[in-house]
């Protein structure tokens, strides 16, 4: 089945259309379309979720949220990209494909799902009324050469535009039948091995980890300011991200951390690190008791699953300590902050 594209130079006619402009979800007119786009792609898709009730930029405190459910149906949230053929034998024209996997015991409707590519900024739209069977796979055959053989990353979004899965950066220069795939099916480990087109990658051992919009993260908030759980839906740069908490979108700046801005050296690397760690994942926001907000942003420590993003950026040299906050931040006394100069 050949799938039409939106936003690609090789796009075919489609009933879908691209948004002509982007609405800033928190009322900051200085935010650009590039800020709201997934940073590896210039394709910007209008989503219904940006029309939901939006958190006020100037709120003194982030509201405590104990209910970690999001608007994503549990079964839909479990669908994932399971295998990718970037570089088939011979010509790549009409030979590339992507496989989705459904780890739950129920058929799932994929109507209006789409896959976004990073290299050609294309949006691959699944056909109307597409269905992936329980514990099965769904094969997407691509028209033309859409995927890059180097540094390709794919994002899977549901019918509301919410990101529910993404691949790491994939490279395939082999020009053979090997593919990148999750082994076992649905697991976190990607392997480059003999392709299993349209079949399970390791039918004897599927991962026993049904994913959902919530997480078993052990991270906990500290202090008395706001604490909320949600999903990271946009990465602006290494230390700025948008997080959906139920029907509200918050812009979050990281406490005590300064990552390179768009025009600085290291911007791409820092932003890619945060995207890889957080985009589409469960996030815990621990608002700074002493630095509640700055302009339109909440200032906080952010945990992506159980990883402290603030600390990880510093530990991996993708950001520097913002020493100017050391005298006022609630988190200045934490070990990771003291190690870098607070």
mmCIF file of C-alpha atoms in Angstrom:
data_model
loop_
_atom_site.group_PDB
_atom_site.id
_atom_site.type_symbol
_atom_site.label_atom_id
_atom_site.label_comp_id
_atom_site.label_asym_id
_atom_site.label_seq_id
_atom_site.Cartn_x
_atom_site.Cartn_y
_atom_site.Cartn_z
ATOM 1 C CA UNK A 1 0.000 0.000 0.000
ATOM 2 C CA UNK A 2 1.573 3.284 -1.081
ATOM 3 C CA UNK A 3 1.008 6.154 1.307
ATOM 4 C CA UNK A 4 0.567 9.796 0.182
ATOM 5 C CA UNK A 5 2.689 12.555 1.631
ATOM 6 C CA UNK A 6 2.158 16.103 2.798
ATOM 7 C CA UNK A 7 4.944 18.665 2.913
ATOM 8 C CA UNK A 8 7.380 16.781 0.669
ATOM 9 C CA UNK A 9 8.658 17.719 -2.761
ATOM 10 C CA UNK A 10 7.418 14.326 -3.934
ATOM 11 C CA UNK A 11 3.975 14.782 -2.397
ATOM 12 C CA UNK A 12 0.961 13.381 -4.186
ATOM 13 C CA UNK A 13 -2.527 14.820 -4.042
ATOM 14 C CA UNK A 14 -4.174 14.410 -0.649
ATOM 15 C CA UNK A 15 -7.324 15.480 1.121
ATOM 16 C CA UNK A 16 -5.217 16.850 3.971
ATOM 17 C CA UNK A 17 -3.793 20.324 4.004
ATOM 18 C CA UNK A 18 -1.074 22.099 5.907
ATOM 19 C CA UNK A 19 -1.696 24.943 8.338
ATOM 20 C CA UNK A 20 -0.888 28.342 6.891
ATOM 21 C CA UNK A 21 -0.026 29.768 10.299
ATOM 22 C CA UNK A 22 0.609 28.656 13.844
ATOM 23 C CA UNK A 23 -1.111 29.902 16.970
ATOM 24 C CA UNK A 24 1.139 30.423 19.987
ATOM 25 C CA UNK A 25 -0.437 28.181 22.638
ATOM 26 C CA UNK A 26 0.417 30.459 25.555
ATOM 27 C CA UNK A 27 -0.035 33.891 24.094
ATOM 28 C CA UNK A 28 3.609 34.788 23.534
ATOM 29 C CA UNK A 29 3.750 36.645 20.234
ATOM 30 C CA UNK A 30 7.524 36.268 20.105
ATOM 31 C CA UNK A 31 7.288 32.506 19.621
ATOM 32 C CA UNK A 32 7.769 31.516 15.975
ATOM 33 C CA UNK A 33 6.397 28.687 13.920
ATOM 34 C CA UNK A 34 9.809 27.035 14.146
ATOM 35 C CA UNK A 35 9.521 27.088 17.937
ATOM 36 C CA UNK A 36 6.252 25.186 17.832
ATOM 37 C CA UNK A 37 7.337 22.739 15.146
ATOM 38 C CA UNK A 38 9.154 19.545 16.065
ATOM 39 C CA UNK A 39 12.644 20.903 15.637
ATOM 40 C CA UNK A 40 13.868 18.208 13.259
ATOM 41 C CA UNK A 41 11.170 19.102 10.751
ATOM 42 C CA UNK A 42 9.867 22.245 9.092
ATOM 43 C CA UNK A 43 6.445 20.666 8.519
ATOM 44 C CA UNK A 44 3.969 22.316 10.869
ATOM 45 C CA UNK A 45 0.619 20.575 11.293
ATOM 46 C CA UNK A 46 -2.429 22.202 12.828
ATOM 47 C CA UNK A 47 -3.800 20.116 15.690
ATOM 48 C CA UNK A 48 -7.056 20.352 17.537
ATOM 49 C CA UNK A 49 -5.243 20.290 20.859
ATOM 50 C CA UNK A 50 -3.880 23.811 20.362
ATOM 51 C CA UNK A 51 -7.451 25.089 20.486
ATOM 52 C CA UNK A 52 -7.993 23.649 23.967
ATOM 53 C CA UNK A 53 -8.048 25.800 27.066
ATOM 54 C CA UNK A 54 -4.508 27.132 27.541
ATOM 55 C CA UNK A 55 -2.727 27.895 30.776
ATOM 56 C CA UNK A 56 -2.220 31.605 31.468
ATOM 57 C CA UNK A 57 1.378 32.675 30.951
ATOM 58 C CA UNK A 58 1.414 34.833 34.045
ATOM 59 C CA UNK A 59 0.063 32.325 36.560
ATOM 60 C CA UNK A 60 1.871 32.665 39.892
ATOM 61 C CA UNK A 61 1.806 28.971 40.483
ATOM 62 C CA UNK A 62 1.407 25.830 38.432
ATOM 63 C CA UNK A 63 -1.663 23.972 39.630
ATOM 64 C CA UNK A 64 -1.083 20.635 41.335
ATOM 65 C CA UNK A 65 -2.306 17.826 39.110
ATOM 66 C CA UNK A 66 -2.847 14.420 40.664
ATOM 67 C CA UNK A 67 -4.667 12.902 37.692
ATOM 68 C CA UNK A 68 -1.999 11.783 35.226
ATOM 69 C CA UNK A 69 -4.388 10.716 32.469
ATOM 70 C CA UNK A 70 -4.159 12.539 29.157
ATOM 71 C CA UNK A 71 -6.600 12.710 26.285
ATOM 72 C CA UNK A 72 -4.854 9.845 24.505
ATOM 73 C CA UNK A 73 -6.827 6.604 24.456
ATOM 74 C CA UNK A 74 -4.757 3.920 26.199
ATOM 75 C CA UNK A 75 -4.808 1.536 23.232
ATOM 76 C CA UNK A 76 -3.867 4.302 20.790
ATOM 77 C CA UNK A 77 -1.028 5.446 23.055
ATOM 78 C CA UNK A 78 0.525 1.976 22.873
ATOM 79 C CA UNK A 79 1.020 1.947 19.082
ATOM 80 C CA UNK A 80 4.681 2.327 18.144
ATOM 81 C CA UNK A 81 7.083 2.377 15.222
ATOM 82 C CA UNK A 82 8.562 -1.119 15.259
ATOM 83 C CA UNK A 83 10.739 -1.486 12.143
ATOM 84 C CA UNK A 84 12.119 0.774 9.401
ATOM 85 C CA UNK A 85 13.691 -0.010 6.007
ATOM 86 C CA UNK A 86 15.726 3.081 5.102
ATOM 87 C CA UNK A 87 17.956 1.607 2.423
ATOM 88 C CA UNK A 88 16.510 -1.407 0.557
ATOM 89 C CA UNK A 89 18.647 -3.387 -1.923
ATOM 90 C CA UNK A 90 19.209 -1.552 -5.215
ATOM 91 C CA UNK A 91 17.223 1.597 -5.872
ATOM 92 C CA UNK A 92 15.404 3.086 -2.890
ATOM 93 C CA UNK A 93 12.515 4.175 -5.099
ATOM 94 C CA UNK A 94 9.341 2.403 -3.990
ATOM 95 C CA UNK A 95 11.335 0.071 -1.731
ATOM 96 C CA UNK A 96 11.223 1.899 1.592
ATOM 97 C CA UNK A 97 8.744 0.889 4.265
ATOM 98 C CA UNK A 98 7.770 1.457 7.873
ATOM 99 C CA UNK A 99 6.111 -1.022 10.210
ATOM 100 C CA UNK A 100 3.916 -0.201 13.195
ATOM 101 C CA UNK A 101 3.261 -2.560 16.102
ATOM 102 C CA UNK A 102 0.231 -2.977 18.367
ATOM 103 C CA UNK A 103 1.180 -4.618 21.698
ATOM 104 C CA UNK A 104 -2.334 -4.797 23.149
ATOM 105 C CA UNK A 105 -5.044 -7.451 22.821
ATOM 106 C CA UNK A 106 -7.433 -5.294 20.804
ATOM 107 C CA UNK A 107 -7.602 -4.018 17.235
ATOM 108 C CA UNK A 108 -6.841 -0.283 17.058
ATOM 109 C CA UNK A 109 -8.101 2.289 14.559
ATOM 110 C CA UNK A 110 -5.305 4.339 12.961
ATOM 111 C CA UNK A 111 -7.509 6.786 11.057
ATOM 112 C CA UNK A 112 -5.733 10.139 10.588
ATOM 113 C CA UNK A 113 -2.499 8.865 12.118
ATOM 114 C CA UNK A 114 0.625 10.256 10.496
ATOM 115 C CA UNK A 115 4.385 9.744 10.477
ATOM 116 C CA UNK A 116 6.703 12.734 10.209
ATOM 117 C CA UNK A 117 10.214 12.406 8.822
ATOM 118 C CA UNK A 118 13.147 14.549 9.883
ATOM 119 C CA UNK A 119 15.305 14.644 6.743
ATOM 120 C CA UNK A 120 12.819 15.655 4.030
ATOM 121 C CA UNK A 121 10.288 17.160 6.404
ATOM 122 C CA UNK A 122 7.544 14.977 4.946
ATOM 123 C CA UNK A 123 4.297 13.938 6.583
ATOM 124 C CA UNK A 124 3.142 10.424 5.723
ATOM 125 C CA UNK A 125 -0.580 10.102 6.239
ATOM 126 C CA UNK A 126 -2.146 6.706 6.874
ATOM 127 C CA UNK A 127 -5.179 5.831 4.759
ATOM 128 C CA UNK A 128 -8.707 6.428 6.083
ATOM 129 C CA UNK A 129 -10.036 3.731 8.413
ATOM 130 C CA UNK A 130 -6.669 1.995 8.724
ATOM 131 C CA UNK A 131 -6.718 -0.655 11.465
ATOM 132 C CA UNK A 132 -3.850 -2.504 13.161
ATOM 133 C CA UNK A 133 -4.817 -5.881 14.557
ATOM 134 C CA UNK A 134 -4.316 -6.957 18.153
ATOM 135 C CA UNK A 135 -0.689 -7.955 18.826
ATOM 136 C CA UNK A 136 0.009 -7.434 15.141
ATOM 137 C CA UNK A 137 1.843 -5.200 12.705
ATOM 138 C CA UNK A 138 0.802 -2.677 10.075
ATOM 139 C CA UNK A 139 3.021 -2.236 7.010
ATOM 140 C CA UNK A 140 3.356 1.161 5.322
ATOM 141 C CA UNK A 141 4.950 1.040 1.861
ATOM 142 C CA UNK A 142 6.273 4.419 0.737
ATOM 143 C CA UNK A 143 5.914 6.047 -2.666
ATOM 144 C CA UNK A 144 9.297 7.215 -3.939
ATOM 145 C CA UNK A 145 12.452 7.802 -1.929
ATOM 146 C CA UNK A 146 11.325 9.569 1.224
ATOM 147 C CA UNK A 147 13.632 8.346 3.988
ATOM 148 C CA UNK A 148 17.244 9.381 4.417
ATOM 149 C CA UNK A 149 19.959 6.752 4.772
ATOM 150 C CA UNK A 150 21.696 8.946 7.335
ATOM 151 C CA UNK A 151 20.378 10.537 10.503
ATOM 152 C CA UNK A 152 16.704 9.810 9.863
ATOM 153 C CA UNK A 153 14.308 10.065 12.773
ATOM 154 C CA UNK A 154 10.579 9.328 12.592
ATOM 155 C CA UNK A 155 7.728 10.600 14.755
ATOM 156 C CA UNK A 156 4.316 8.886 15.028
ATOM 157 C CA UNK A 157 1.370 11.182 15.823
ATOM 158 C CA UNK A 158 -2.237 10.243 16.518
ATOM 159 C CA UNK A 159 -5.372 11.786 15.017
ATOM 160 C CA UNK A 160 -5.148 14.733 17.426
ATOM 161 C CA UNK A 161 -1.575 15.483 16.423
ATOM 162 C CA UNK A 162 -0.155 14.256 19.729
ATOM 163 C CA UNK A 163 3.186 12.462 19.481
ATOM 164 C CA UNK A 164 2.919 8.912 20.784
ATOM 165 C CA UNK A 165 6.209 7.450 19.574
ATOM 166 C CA UNK A 166 9.495 8.401 17.947
ATOM 167 C CA UNK A 167 12.600 6.558 16.779
ATOM 168 C CA UNK A 168 16.186 7.352 17.634
ATOM 169 C CA UNK A 169 18.361 8.757 14.842
ATOM 170 C CA UNK A 170 18.850 5.880 12.366
ATOM 171 C CA UNK A 171 21.637 5.300 9.814
ATOM 172 C CA UNK A 172 21.622 2.622 7.069
ATOM 173 C CA UNK A 173 24.320 2.689 4.391
ATOM 174 C CA UNK A 174 24.277 -1.068 3.802
ATOM 175 C CA UNK A 175 21.987 -1.250 0.709
ATOM 176 C CA UNK A 176 20.709 -4.690 1.755
ATOM 177 C CA UNK A 177 17.718 -6.307 3.437
ATOM 178 C CA UNK A 178 18.750 -5.444 6.963
ATOM 179 C CA UNK A 179 16.504 -3.026 8.824
ATOM 180 C CA UNK A 180 16.354 -1.090 12.059
ATOM 181 C CA UNK A 181 13.883 -2.781 14.398
ATOM 182 C CA UNK A 182 12.841 -3.125 18.000
ATOM 183 C CA UNK A 183 13.984 -6.449 19.459
ATOM 184 C CA UNK A 184 11.903 -7.802 21.052
ATOM 185 C CA UNK A 185 8.826 -6.266 19.468
ATOM 186 C CA UNK A 186 7.715 -3.229 21.432
ATOM 187 C CA UNK A 187 10.965 -3.071 23.421
ATOM 188 C CA UNK A 188 13.256 -0.078 23.942
ATOM 189 C CA UNK A 189 16.304 -1.588 22.178
ATOM 190 C CA UNK A 190 16.807 -1.002 18.440
ATOM 191 C CA UNK A 191 18.938 -3.447 16.418
ATOM 192 C CA UNK A 192 20.186 -3.413 12.829
ATOM 193 C CA UNK A 193 19.505 -6.938 11.624
ATOM 194 C CA UNK A 194 17.747 -9.078 8.989
ATOM 195 C CA UNK A 195 14.420 -7.526 8.068
ATOM 196 C CA UNK A 196 11.107 -9.123 9.060
ATOM 197 C CA UNK A 197 8.795 -7.180 6.748
ATOM 198 C CA UNK A 198 5.171 -7.480 7.830
ATOM 199 C CA UNK A 199 5.988 -9.981 10.571
ATOM 200 C CA UNK A 200 6.943 -9.843 14.229
ATOM 201 C CA UNK A 201 10.647 -9.223 14.814
ATOM 202 C CA UNK A 202 10.941 -11.695 17.671
ATOM 203 C CA UNK A 203 7.635 -13.581 17.977
ATOM 204 C CA UNK A 204 8.911 -15.732 20.814
ATOM 205 C CA UNK A 205 9.551 -12.795 23.115
ATOM 206 C CA UNK A 206 7.418 -9.679 22.864
ATOM 207 C CA UNK A 207 8.246 -6.972 25.364
ATOM 208 C CA UNK A 208 6.018 -7.181 28.419
ATOM 209 C CA UNK A 209 5.654 -3.432 28.693
ATOM 210 C CA UNK A 210 2.337 -2.053 27.509
ATOM 211 C CA UNK A 211 2.947 1.654 27.164
ATOM 212 C CA UNK A 212 0.455 4.333 28.018
ATOM 213 C CA UNK A 213 0.279 8.063 28.486
ATOM 214 C CA UNK A 214 1.147 7.628 32.154
ATOM 215 C CA UNK A 215 4.361 6.271 33.602
ATOM 216 C CA UNK A 216 5.734 4.439 36.595
ATOM 217 C CA UNK A 217 8.386 7.110 37.031
ATOM 218 C CA UNK A 218 9.866 7.241 40.530
ATOM 219 C CA UNK A 219 10.587 10.988 40.296
ATOM 220 C CA UNK A 220 8.841 13.134 42.909
ATOM 221 C CA UNK A 221 8.273 16.852 43.339
ATOM 222 C CA UNK A 222 9.858 18.782 46.192
ATOM 223 C CA UNK A 223 8.884 21.974 47.957
ATOM 224 C CA UNK A 224 5.493 23.677 47.987
ATOM 225 C CA UNK A 225 5.092 25.129 44.477
ATOM 226 C CA UNK A 226 3.256 23.524 41.583
ATOM 227 C CA UNK A 227 3.704 19.905 40.593
ATOM 228 C CA UNK A 228 2.197 18.474 37.425
ATOM 229 C CA UNK A 229 2.488 15.471 35.143
ATOM 230 C CA UNK A 230 1.928 15.444 31.411
ATOM 231 C CA UNK A 231 3.496 14.790 28.023
ATOM 232 C CA UNK A 232 6.268 16.734 26.268
ATOM 233 C CA UNK A 233 4.769 17.816 22.926
ATOM 234 C CA UNK A 234 7.242 20.441 21.655
ATOM 235 C CA UNK A 235 10.970 21.064 22.098
ATOM 236 C CA UNK A 236 12.020 24.676 21.424
ATOM 237 C CA UNK A 237 15.664 24.298 22.444
ATOM 238 C CA UNK A 238 17.703 22.380 24.975
ATOM 239 C CA UNK A 239 16.206 24.095 28.015
ATOM 240 C CA UNK A 240 12.720 25.056 26.810
ATOM 241 C CA UNK A 241 9.811 22.739 26.090
ATOM 242 C CA UNK A 242 6.021 22.642 25.930
ATOM 243 C CA UNK A 243 4.216 20.159 28.158
ATOM 244 C CA UNK A 244 0.559 19.171 27.887
ATOM 245 C CA UNK A 245 -1.078 18.620 31.269
ATOM 246 C CA UNK A 246 -4.553 17.256 30.564
ATOM 247 C CA UNK A 247 -6.127 19.992 28.386
ATOM 248 C CA UNK A 248 -3.604 22.714 29.279
ATOM 249 C CA UNK A 249 -0.296 23.442 27.576
ATOM 250 C CA UNK A 250 2.539 24.948 29.617
ATOM 251 C CA UNK A 251 5.780 26.442 28.377
ATOM 252 C CA UNK A 252 8.593 25.370 30.706
ATOM 253 C CA UNK A 253 12.107 26.799 31.107
ATOM 254 C CA UNK A 254 14.620 24.727 33.053
ATOM 255 C CA UNK A 255 15.829 26.088 36.384
ATOM 256 C CA UNK A 256 19.569 26.719 36.768
ATOM 257 C CA UNK A 257 20.285 25.635 33.183
ATOM 258 C CA UNK A 258 21.285 27.701 30.139
ATOM 259 C CA UNK A 259 21.395 25.865 26.809
ATOM 260 C CA UNK A 260 22.600 27.392 23.506
ATOM 261 C CA UNK A 261 20.037 29.556 21.717
ATOM 262 C CA UNK A 262 19.120 29.169 18.052
ATOM 263 C CA UNK A 263 22.046 31.219 16.724
ATOM 264 C CA UNK A 264 24.683 29.770 19.077
ATOM 265 C CA UNK A 265 27.126 26.925 18.535
ATOM 266 C CA UNK A 266 25.821 23.712 20.038
ATOM 267 C CA UNK A 267 22.131 24.583 19.545
ATOM 268 C CA UNK A 268 21.414 21.589 17.316
ATOM 269 C CA UNK A 269 23.212 19.130 19.575
ATOM 270 C CA UNK A 270 21.595 20.441 22.765
ATOM 271 C CA UNK A 271 18.117 20.548 21.257
ATOM 272 C CA UNK A 272 18.503 17.059 19.791
ATOM 273 C CA UNK A 273 19.538 15.724 23.197
ATOM 274 C CA UNK A 274 16.434 17.115 24.896
ATOM 275 C CA UNK A 275 14.235 15.909 22.050
ATOM 276 C CA UNK A 276 15.672 12.405 22.252
ATOM 277 C CA UNK A 277 15.210 12.250 26.009
ATOM 278 C CA UNK A 278 11.821 13.905 26.349
ATOM 279 C CA UNK A 279 9.725 14.389 23.209
ATOM 280 C CA UNK A 280 6.554 12.329 23.420
ATOM 281 C CA UNK A 281 7.436 10.977 26.847
ATOM 282 C CA UNK A 282 5.827 11.278 30.262
ATOM 283 C CA UNK A 283 7.068 14.385 32.077
ATOM 284 C CA UNK A 284 6.984 15.514 35.695
ATOM 285 C CA UNK A 285 7.259 19.292 36.237
ATOM 286 C CA UNK A 286 8.576 20.399 39.642
ATOM 287 C CA UNK A 287 8.105 24.163 39.729
ATOM 288 C CA UNK A 288 10.785 26.253 41.430
ATOM 289 C CA UNK A 289 9.395 27.553 44.740
ATOM 290 C CA UNK A 290 11.438 30.757 44.534
ATOM 291 C CA UNK A 291 11.451 31.357 40.759
ATOM 292 C CA UNK A 292 7.874 30.555 39.803
ATOM 293 C CA UNK A 293 7.704 32.127 36.356
ATOM 294 C CA UNK A 294 9.740 34.174 33.879
ATOM 295 C CA UNK A 295 7.840 36.071 31.181
ATOM 296 C CA UNK A 296 5.490 33.445 29.772
ATOM 297 C CA UNK A 297 7.324 30.382 31.109
ATOM 298 C CA UNK A 298 7.182 28.215 34.189
ATOM 299 C CA UNK A 299 10.625 27.705 35.732
ATOM 300 C CA UNK A 300 11.129 24.144 36.907
ATOM 301 C CA UNK A 301 13.113 20.964 37.138
ATOM 302 C CA UNK A 302 11.744 18.554 34.543
ATOM 303 C CA UNK A 303 11.872 14.781 34.774
ATOM 304 C CA UNK A 304 11.444 12.916 31.491
ATOM 305 C CA UNK A 305 10.349 9.498 32.687
ATOM 306 C CA UNK A 306 12.790 9.275 35.639
ATOM 307 C CA UNK A 307 15.647 11.298 34.112
ATOM 308 C CA UNK A 308 16.336 14.766 35.529
ATOM 309 C CA UNK A 309 16.616 16.790 32.307
ATOM 310 C CA UNK A 310 18.311 19.751 34.042
ATOM 311 C CA UNK A 311 21.033 17.532 35.435
ATOM 312 C CA UNK A 312 21.406 15.422 32.274
ATOM 313 C CA UNK A 313 22.045 18.497 30.116
ATOM 314 C CA UNK A 314 24.820 19.621 32.453
ATOM 315 C CA UNK A 315 26.320 16.143 32.823
ATOM 316 C CA UNK A 316 26.539 15.685 29.055
ATOM 317 C CA UNK A 317 27.909 19.192 28.334
ATOM 318 C CA UNK A 318 24.836 20.290 26.381
ATOM 319 C CA UNK A 319 24.176 23.244 28.701
ATOM 320 C CA UNK A 320 25.891 25.430 31.282
ATOM 321 C CA UNK A 321 24.868 26.334 34.800
ATOM 322 C CA UNK A 322 22.888 29.577 35.039
ATOM 323 C CA UNK A 323 24.828 30.857 38.049
ATOM 324 C CA UNK A 324 22.624 33.927 38.299
ATOM 325 C CA UNK A 325 19.833 31.745 39.691
ATOM 326 C CA UNK A 326 21.967 30.117 42.373
ATOM 327 C CA UNK A 327 21.048 32.714 45.004
ATOM 328 C CA UNK A 328 17.324 32.357 44.463
ATOM 329 C CA UNK A 329 16.478 28.912 43.100
ATOM 330 C CA UNK A 330 14.936 26.252 45.308
ATOM 331 C CA UNK A 331 17.132 23.682 43.569
ATOM 332 C CA UNK A 332 20.489 25.427 44.094
ATOM 333 C CA UNK A 333 21.279 23.198 47.068
ATOM 334 C CA UNK A 334 20.700 19.964 45.183
ATOM 335 C CA UNK A 335 23.774 17.870 44.525
ATOM 336 C CA UNK A 336 23.746 18.222 40.745
ATOM 337 C CA UNK A 337 23.576 22.023 41.036
ATOM 338 C CA UNK A 338 26.357 22.211 43.626
ATOM 339 C CA UNK A 339 28.619 20.053 41.468
ATOM 340 C CA UNK A 340 28.457 22.654 38.708
ATOM 341 C CA UNK A 341 29.066 25.710 40.891
ATOM 342 C CA UNK A 342 26.003 26.705 42.945
#
